[in-house]
Short mmCIF file of C-alpha atoms in Angstrom, two decimals:
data_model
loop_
_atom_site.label_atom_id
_atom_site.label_comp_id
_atom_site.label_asym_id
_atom_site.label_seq_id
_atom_site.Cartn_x
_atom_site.Cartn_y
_atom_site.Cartn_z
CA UNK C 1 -10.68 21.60 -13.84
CA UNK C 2 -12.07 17.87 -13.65
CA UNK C 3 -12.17 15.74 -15.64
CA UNK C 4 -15.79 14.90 -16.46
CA UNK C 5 -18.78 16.50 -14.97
CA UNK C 6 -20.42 12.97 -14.35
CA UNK C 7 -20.68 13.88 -10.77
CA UNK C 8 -22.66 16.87 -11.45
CA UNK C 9 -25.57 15.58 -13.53
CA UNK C 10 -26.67 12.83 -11.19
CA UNK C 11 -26.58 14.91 -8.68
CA UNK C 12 -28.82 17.33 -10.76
CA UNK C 13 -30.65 14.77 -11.83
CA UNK C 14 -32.23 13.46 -8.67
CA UNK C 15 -30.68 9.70 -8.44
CA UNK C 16 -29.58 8.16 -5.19
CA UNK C 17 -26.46 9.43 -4.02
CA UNK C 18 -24.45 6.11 -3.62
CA UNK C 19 -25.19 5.95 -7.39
CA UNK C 20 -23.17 9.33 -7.84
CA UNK C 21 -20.34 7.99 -5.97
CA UNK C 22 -20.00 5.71 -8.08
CA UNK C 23 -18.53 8.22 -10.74
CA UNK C 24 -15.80 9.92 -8.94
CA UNK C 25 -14.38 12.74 -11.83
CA UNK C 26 -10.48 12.60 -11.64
CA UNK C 27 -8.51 15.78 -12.46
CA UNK C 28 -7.76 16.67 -16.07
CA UNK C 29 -4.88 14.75 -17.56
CA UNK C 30 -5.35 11.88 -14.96
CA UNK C 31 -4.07 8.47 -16.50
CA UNK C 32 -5.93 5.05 -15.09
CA UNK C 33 -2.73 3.19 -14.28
CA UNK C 34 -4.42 -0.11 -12.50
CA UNK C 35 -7.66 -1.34 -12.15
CA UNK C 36 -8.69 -4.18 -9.96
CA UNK C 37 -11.96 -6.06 -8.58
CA UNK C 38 -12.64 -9.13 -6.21
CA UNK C 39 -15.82 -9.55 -5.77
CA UNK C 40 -16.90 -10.43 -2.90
CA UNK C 41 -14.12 -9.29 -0.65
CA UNK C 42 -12.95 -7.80 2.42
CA UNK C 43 -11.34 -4.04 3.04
CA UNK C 44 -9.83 -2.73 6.68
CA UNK C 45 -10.51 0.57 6.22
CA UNK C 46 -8.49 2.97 7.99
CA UNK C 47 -10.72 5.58 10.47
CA UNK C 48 -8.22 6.47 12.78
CA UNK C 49 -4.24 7.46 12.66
CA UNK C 50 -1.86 5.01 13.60
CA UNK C 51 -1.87 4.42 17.05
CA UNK C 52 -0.94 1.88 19.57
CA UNK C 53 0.61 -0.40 17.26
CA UNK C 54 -1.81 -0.42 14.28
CA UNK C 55 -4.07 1.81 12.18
CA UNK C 56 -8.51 1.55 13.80
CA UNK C 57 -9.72 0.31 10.93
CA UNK C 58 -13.06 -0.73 9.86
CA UNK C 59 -13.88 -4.29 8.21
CA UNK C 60 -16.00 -3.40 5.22
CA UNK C 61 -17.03 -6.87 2.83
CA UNK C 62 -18.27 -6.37 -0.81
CA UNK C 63 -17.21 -5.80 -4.01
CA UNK C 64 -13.92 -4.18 -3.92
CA UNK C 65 -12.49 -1.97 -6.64
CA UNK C 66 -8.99 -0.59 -6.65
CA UNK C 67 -7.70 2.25 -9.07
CA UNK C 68 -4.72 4.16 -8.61
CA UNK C 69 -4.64 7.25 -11.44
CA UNK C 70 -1.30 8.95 -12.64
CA UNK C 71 -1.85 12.86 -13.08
CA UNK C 72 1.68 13.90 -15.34
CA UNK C 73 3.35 17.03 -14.70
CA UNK C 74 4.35 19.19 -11.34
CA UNK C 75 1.49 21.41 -11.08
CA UNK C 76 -1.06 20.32 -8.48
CA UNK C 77 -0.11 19.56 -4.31
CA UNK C 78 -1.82 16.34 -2.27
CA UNK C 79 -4.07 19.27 -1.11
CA UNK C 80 -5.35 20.49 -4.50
CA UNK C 81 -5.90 17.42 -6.05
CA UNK C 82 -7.84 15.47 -2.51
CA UNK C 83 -9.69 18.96 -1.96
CA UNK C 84 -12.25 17.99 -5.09
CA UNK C 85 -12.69 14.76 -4.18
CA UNK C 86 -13.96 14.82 -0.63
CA UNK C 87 -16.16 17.59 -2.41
CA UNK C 88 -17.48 15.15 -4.38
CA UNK C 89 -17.71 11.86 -1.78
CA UNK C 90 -19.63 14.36 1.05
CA UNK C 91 -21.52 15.89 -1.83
CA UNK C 92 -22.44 11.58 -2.79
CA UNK C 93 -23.84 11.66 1.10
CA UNK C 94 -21.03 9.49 2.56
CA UNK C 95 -19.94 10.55 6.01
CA UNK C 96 -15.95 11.41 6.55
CA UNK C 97 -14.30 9.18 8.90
CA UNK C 98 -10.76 10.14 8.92
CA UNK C 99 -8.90 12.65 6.97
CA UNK C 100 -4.96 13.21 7.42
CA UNK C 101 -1.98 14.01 6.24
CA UNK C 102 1.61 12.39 6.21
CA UNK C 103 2.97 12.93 9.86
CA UNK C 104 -0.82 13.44 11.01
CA UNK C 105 -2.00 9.85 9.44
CA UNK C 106 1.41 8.34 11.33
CA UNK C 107 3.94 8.92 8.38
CA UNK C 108 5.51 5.42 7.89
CA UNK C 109 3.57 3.48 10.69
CA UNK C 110 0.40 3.84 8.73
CA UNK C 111 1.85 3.56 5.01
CA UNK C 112 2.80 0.24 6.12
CA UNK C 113 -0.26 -0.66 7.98
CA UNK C 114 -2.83 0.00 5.56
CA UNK C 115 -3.48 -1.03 2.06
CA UNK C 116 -1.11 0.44 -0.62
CA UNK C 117 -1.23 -0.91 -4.22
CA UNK C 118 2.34 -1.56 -5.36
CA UNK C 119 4.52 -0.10 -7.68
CA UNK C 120 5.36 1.65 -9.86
CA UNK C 121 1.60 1.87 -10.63
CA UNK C 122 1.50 3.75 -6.96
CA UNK C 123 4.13 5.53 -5.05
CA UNK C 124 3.60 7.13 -1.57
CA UNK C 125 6.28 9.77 -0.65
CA UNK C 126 6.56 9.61 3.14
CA UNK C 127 6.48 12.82 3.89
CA UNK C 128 3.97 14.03 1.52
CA UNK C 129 0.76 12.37 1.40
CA UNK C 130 -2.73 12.71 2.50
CA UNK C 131 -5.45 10.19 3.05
CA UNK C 132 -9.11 10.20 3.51
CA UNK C 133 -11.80 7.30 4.44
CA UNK C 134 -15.55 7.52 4.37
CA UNK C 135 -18.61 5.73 4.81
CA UNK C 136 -22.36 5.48 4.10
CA UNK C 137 -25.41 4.15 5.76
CA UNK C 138 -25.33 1.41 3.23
CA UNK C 139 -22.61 -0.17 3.92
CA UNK C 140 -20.41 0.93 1.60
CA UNK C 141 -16.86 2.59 1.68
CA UNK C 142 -14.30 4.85 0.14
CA UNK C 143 -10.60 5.88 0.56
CA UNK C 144 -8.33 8.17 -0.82
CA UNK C 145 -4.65 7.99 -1.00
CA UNK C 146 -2.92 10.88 -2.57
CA UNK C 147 0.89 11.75 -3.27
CA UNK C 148 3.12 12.82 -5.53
CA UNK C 149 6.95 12.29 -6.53
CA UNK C 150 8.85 15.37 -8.43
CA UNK C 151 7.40 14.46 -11.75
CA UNK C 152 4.00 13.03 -10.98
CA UNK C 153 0.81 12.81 -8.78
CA UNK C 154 -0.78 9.67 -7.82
CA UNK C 155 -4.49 8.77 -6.57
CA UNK C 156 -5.10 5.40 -5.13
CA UNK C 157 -8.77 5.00 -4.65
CA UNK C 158 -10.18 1.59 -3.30
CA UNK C 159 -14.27 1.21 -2.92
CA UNK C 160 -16.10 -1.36 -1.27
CA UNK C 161 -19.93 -1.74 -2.53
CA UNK C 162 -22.62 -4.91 -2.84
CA UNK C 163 -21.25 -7.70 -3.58
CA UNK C 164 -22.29 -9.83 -7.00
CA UNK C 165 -23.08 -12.81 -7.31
CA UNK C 166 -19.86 -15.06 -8.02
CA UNK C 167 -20.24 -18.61 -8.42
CA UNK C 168 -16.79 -20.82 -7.68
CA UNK C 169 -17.24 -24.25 -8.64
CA UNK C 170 -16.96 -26.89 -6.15
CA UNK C 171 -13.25 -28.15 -5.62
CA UNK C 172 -11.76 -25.26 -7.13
CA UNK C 173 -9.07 -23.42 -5.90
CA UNK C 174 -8.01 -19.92 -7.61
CA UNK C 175 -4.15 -19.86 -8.83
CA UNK C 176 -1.05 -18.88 -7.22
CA UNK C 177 0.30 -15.49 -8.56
CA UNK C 178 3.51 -15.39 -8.02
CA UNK C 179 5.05 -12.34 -6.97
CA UNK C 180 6.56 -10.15 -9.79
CA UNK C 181 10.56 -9.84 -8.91
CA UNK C 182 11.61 -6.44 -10.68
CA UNK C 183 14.41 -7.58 -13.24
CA UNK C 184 17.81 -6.44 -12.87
CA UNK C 185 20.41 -5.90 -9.33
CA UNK C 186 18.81 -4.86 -6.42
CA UNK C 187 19.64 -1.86 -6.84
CA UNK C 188 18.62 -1.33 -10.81
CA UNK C 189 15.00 -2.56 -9.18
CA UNK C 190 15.15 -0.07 -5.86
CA UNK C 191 16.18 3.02 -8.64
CA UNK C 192 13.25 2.26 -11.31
CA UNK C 193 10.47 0.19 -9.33
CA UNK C 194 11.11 1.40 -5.66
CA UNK C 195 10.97 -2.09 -4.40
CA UNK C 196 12.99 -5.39 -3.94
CA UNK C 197 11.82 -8.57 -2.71
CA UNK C 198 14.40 -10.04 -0.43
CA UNK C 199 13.72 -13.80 -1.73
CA UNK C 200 17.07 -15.39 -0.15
CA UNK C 201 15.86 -15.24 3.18
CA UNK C 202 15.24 -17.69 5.38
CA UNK C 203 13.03 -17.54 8.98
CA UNK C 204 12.12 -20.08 11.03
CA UNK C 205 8.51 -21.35 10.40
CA UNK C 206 6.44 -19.28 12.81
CA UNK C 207 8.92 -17.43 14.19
CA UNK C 208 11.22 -14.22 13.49
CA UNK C 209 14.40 -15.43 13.72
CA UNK C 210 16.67 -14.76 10.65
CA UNK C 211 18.70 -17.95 9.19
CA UNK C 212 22.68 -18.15 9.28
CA UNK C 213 22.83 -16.95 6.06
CA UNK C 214 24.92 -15.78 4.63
CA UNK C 215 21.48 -13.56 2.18
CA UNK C 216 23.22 -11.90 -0.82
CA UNK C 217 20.35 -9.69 -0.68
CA UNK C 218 21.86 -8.33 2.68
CA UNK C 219 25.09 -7.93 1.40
CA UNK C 220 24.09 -5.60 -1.72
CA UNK C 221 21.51 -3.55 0.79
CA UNK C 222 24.37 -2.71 2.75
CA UNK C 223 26.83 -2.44 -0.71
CA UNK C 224 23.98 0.23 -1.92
CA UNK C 225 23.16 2.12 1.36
CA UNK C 226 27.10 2.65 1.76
CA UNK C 227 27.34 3.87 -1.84
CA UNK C 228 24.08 6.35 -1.28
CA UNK C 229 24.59 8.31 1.55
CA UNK C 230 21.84 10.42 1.50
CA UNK C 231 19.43 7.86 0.88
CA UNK C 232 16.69 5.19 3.02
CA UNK C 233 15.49 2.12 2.93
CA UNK C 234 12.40 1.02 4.45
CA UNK C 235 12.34 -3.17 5.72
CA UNK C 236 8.62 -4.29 5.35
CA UNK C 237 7.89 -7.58 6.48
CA UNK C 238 4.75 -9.71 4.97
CA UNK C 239 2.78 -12.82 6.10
CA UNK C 240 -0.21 -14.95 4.91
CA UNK C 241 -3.29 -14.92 6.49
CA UNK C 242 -3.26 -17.55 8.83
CA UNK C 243 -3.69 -16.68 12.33
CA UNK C 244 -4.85 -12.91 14.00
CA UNK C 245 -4.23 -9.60 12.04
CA UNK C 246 -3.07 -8.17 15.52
CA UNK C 247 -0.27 -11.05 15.57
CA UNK C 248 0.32 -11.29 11.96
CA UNK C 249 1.40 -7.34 12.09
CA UNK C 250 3.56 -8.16 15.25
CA UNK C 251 5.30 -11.16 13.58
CA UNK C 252 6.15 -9.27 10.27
CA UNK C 253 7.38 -6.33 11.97
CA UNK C 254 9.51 -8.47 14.03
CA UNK C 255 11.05 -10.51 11.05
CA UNK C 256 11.86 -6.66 9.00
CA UNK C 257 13.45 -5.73 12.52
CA UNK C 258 15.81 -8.89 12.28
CA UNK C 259 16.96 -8.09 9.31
CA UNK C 260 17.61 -4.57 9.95
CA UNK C 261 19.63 -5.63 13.29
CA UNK C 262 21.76 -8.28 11.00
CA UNK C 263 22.68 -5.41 8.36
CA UNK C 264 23.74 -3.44 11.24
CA UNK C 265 25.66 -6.03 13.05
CA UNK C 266 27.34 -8.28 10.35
CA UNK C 267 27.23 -6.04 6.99
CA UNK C 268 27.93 -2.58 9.11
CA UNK C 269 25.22 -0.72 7.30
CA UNK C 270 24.06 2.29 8.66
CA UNK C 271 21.10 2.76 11.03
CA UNK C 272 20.13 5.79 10.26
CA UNK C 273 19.74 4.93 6.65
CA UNK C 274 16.95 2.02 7.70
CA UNK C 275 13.87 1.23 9.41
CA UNK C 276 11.49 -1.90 9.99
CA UNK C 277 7.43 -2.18 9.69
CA UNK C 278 5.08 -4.57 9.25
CA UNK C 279 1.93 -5.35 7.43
CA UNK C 280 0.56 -8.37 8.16
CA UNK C 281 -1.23 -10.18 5.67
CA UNK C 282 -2.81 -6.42 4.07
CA UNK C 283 -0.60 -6.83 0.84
CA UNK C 284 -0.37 -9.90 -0.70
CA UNK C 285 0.84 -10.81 -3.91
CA UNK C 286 -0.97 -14.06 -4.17
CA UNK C 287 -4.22 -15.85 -3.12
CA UNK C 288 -3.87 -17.29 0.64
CA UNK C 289 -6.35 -19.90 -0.46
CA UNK C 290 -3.50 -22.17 -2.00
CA UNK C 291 -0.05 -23.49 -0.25
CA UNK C 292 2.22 -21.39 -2.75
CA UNK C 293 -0.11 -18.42 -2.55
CA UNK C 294 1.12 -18.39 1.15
CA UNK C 295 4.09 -19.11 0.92
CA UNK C 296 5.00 -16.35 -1.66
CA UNK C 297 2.97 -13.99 0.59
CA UNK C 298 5.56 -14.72 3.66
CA UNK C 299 8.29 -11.96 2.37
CA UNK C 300 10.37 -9.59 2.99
CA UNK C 301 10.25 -6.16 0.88
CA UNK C 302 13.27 -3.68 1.11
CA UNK C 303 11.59 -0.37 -0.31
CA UNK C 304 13.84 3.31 -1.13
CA UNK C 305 11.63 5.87 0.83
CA UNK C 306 13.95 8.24 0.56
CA UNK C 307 16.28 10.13 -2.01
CA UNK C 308 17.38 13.20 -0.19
#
């Protein structure tokens, strides 16, 4: 069942199709967890799996909206709940430019090389999720990202469309948001948020080379890895927005890599239990217009992608 048959009557009724798209119905039950807009902005929109180093993507500049829904319960897969609404974007005229899932989209590679709103509003199980991207002959854009964990099913939609009209006044400059530390041990933060931001750490200014140390953050990775077994931990590695995507993506991935390869060599952790990626400047957690926005945007992230 969906949830509202919005779709349906403008399509019945005649108006434009980008209109309809505008009214994506969720499934039944599905909670609105986070809503965001910038307006105007800019979107890399995956049309291709990962490949060569980095997810094709398209550069798509509007108004962007990001949702990510929360549908309660066990019952639906990634497959049931995506099925209705690619129904619904080809139905809204938009042409499908990719359409994957998990291992087929590039499993970890493209989870952490595309946009992915952060937790706990979203969570992307590695091995089960499916994504979709489309496009219309106005210049507009959609994408899907669906998962699920044992108890829930999440939908992160992001939209590009016209941009308003925003007026900044001269001078200004929008504030830092600093980047929300879960509360508690590193490991209290990886077992309810999924995520840890490895704040301690210290690089070289433009380079990947890891500090002396010694990190306390290293030492309770490898404390909680040794303790868990049976469990992973992802190393994602941010940057601001200075300089090329291309070598932004290179630079963070090789910064998460050095501080895999120190766990491994000086805290003996396990390196099965970890891998490295890298994202660039595609998730910040602060405006790159400002010198702390930046700076809070050059992190670090150790993320559980696995409890099995």
């Amino acid at each position: 069942m969906i949830r509202t048959l919005a779709i349906c009557l403008l399509l019945l009724s005649g108006l434009p199709l980008a209109v309809a798209a505008q009214d994506i119905a969720m499934p039944a039950g599905a909670r609105l967890a986070l809503d965001q807009q910038t307006d105007p902005g800019s979107y890399a929109l995956p049309i291709a799996p990962f490949q060569d180093g980095r997810v094709p993507a398209e550069v798509l500049e509007g108004r962007i909206q990001e949702q990510v829904w929360r549908v309660a319960g066990q019952g639906l897969t990634t497959l049931q709940l995506l099925a209705p609404l690619r129904k619904q974007i080809t139905a809204a005229g938009y042409e499908i430019r990719l359409d994957c899932a998990a291992l087929q989209c590039g499993g970890f590679n493209f989870r952490f090389n595309t946009r992915v709103l952060p937790g706990p509003e979203m969570y992307v199980d590695l091995t089960n999720f499916r994504f979709l991207s489309a496009t219309s002959g106005a210049g507009q854009g959609i994408s899907l990202l669906v998962s699920r964990s044992a108890t829930a099913a999440y939908i992160q939609m992001i939209r590009v469309g016209k941009a308003g009209n925003v007026t900044v006044p001269e001078g200004s400059t929008p504030p830092a948001v600093v980047p929300v530390q879960p509360q508690g041990s590193l490991a209290q933060a990886l077992e309810t948020t999924g995520r840890f931001i490895l704040s301690d750490l210290d690089f070289e200014t433009g380079a990947s080379t890891l500090g002396p140390g010694p990190f306390k953050s290293l030492t309770d990775i490898a404390n909680y890895l040794r303790q868990h077994p049976e469990r992973k931990i992802a190393l994602v590695g941010h940057t601001d927005s200075v300089g090329s995507l291309e070598g932004n993506i290179n630079l963070s991935r090789k910064r998460a890599t050095s501080v895999l390869e120190r766990l491994v060599s000086a805290h003996d952790a396990n390196r099965a239990q970890l891998e490295a990626g890298g994202m660039g400047y595609l998730a910040p957690v602060a405006s790159n217009l400002t010198a702390e926005g930046r700076d809070a945007n050059r992190r670090v992230e150790a993320v559980l992608v696995s409890t099995e």
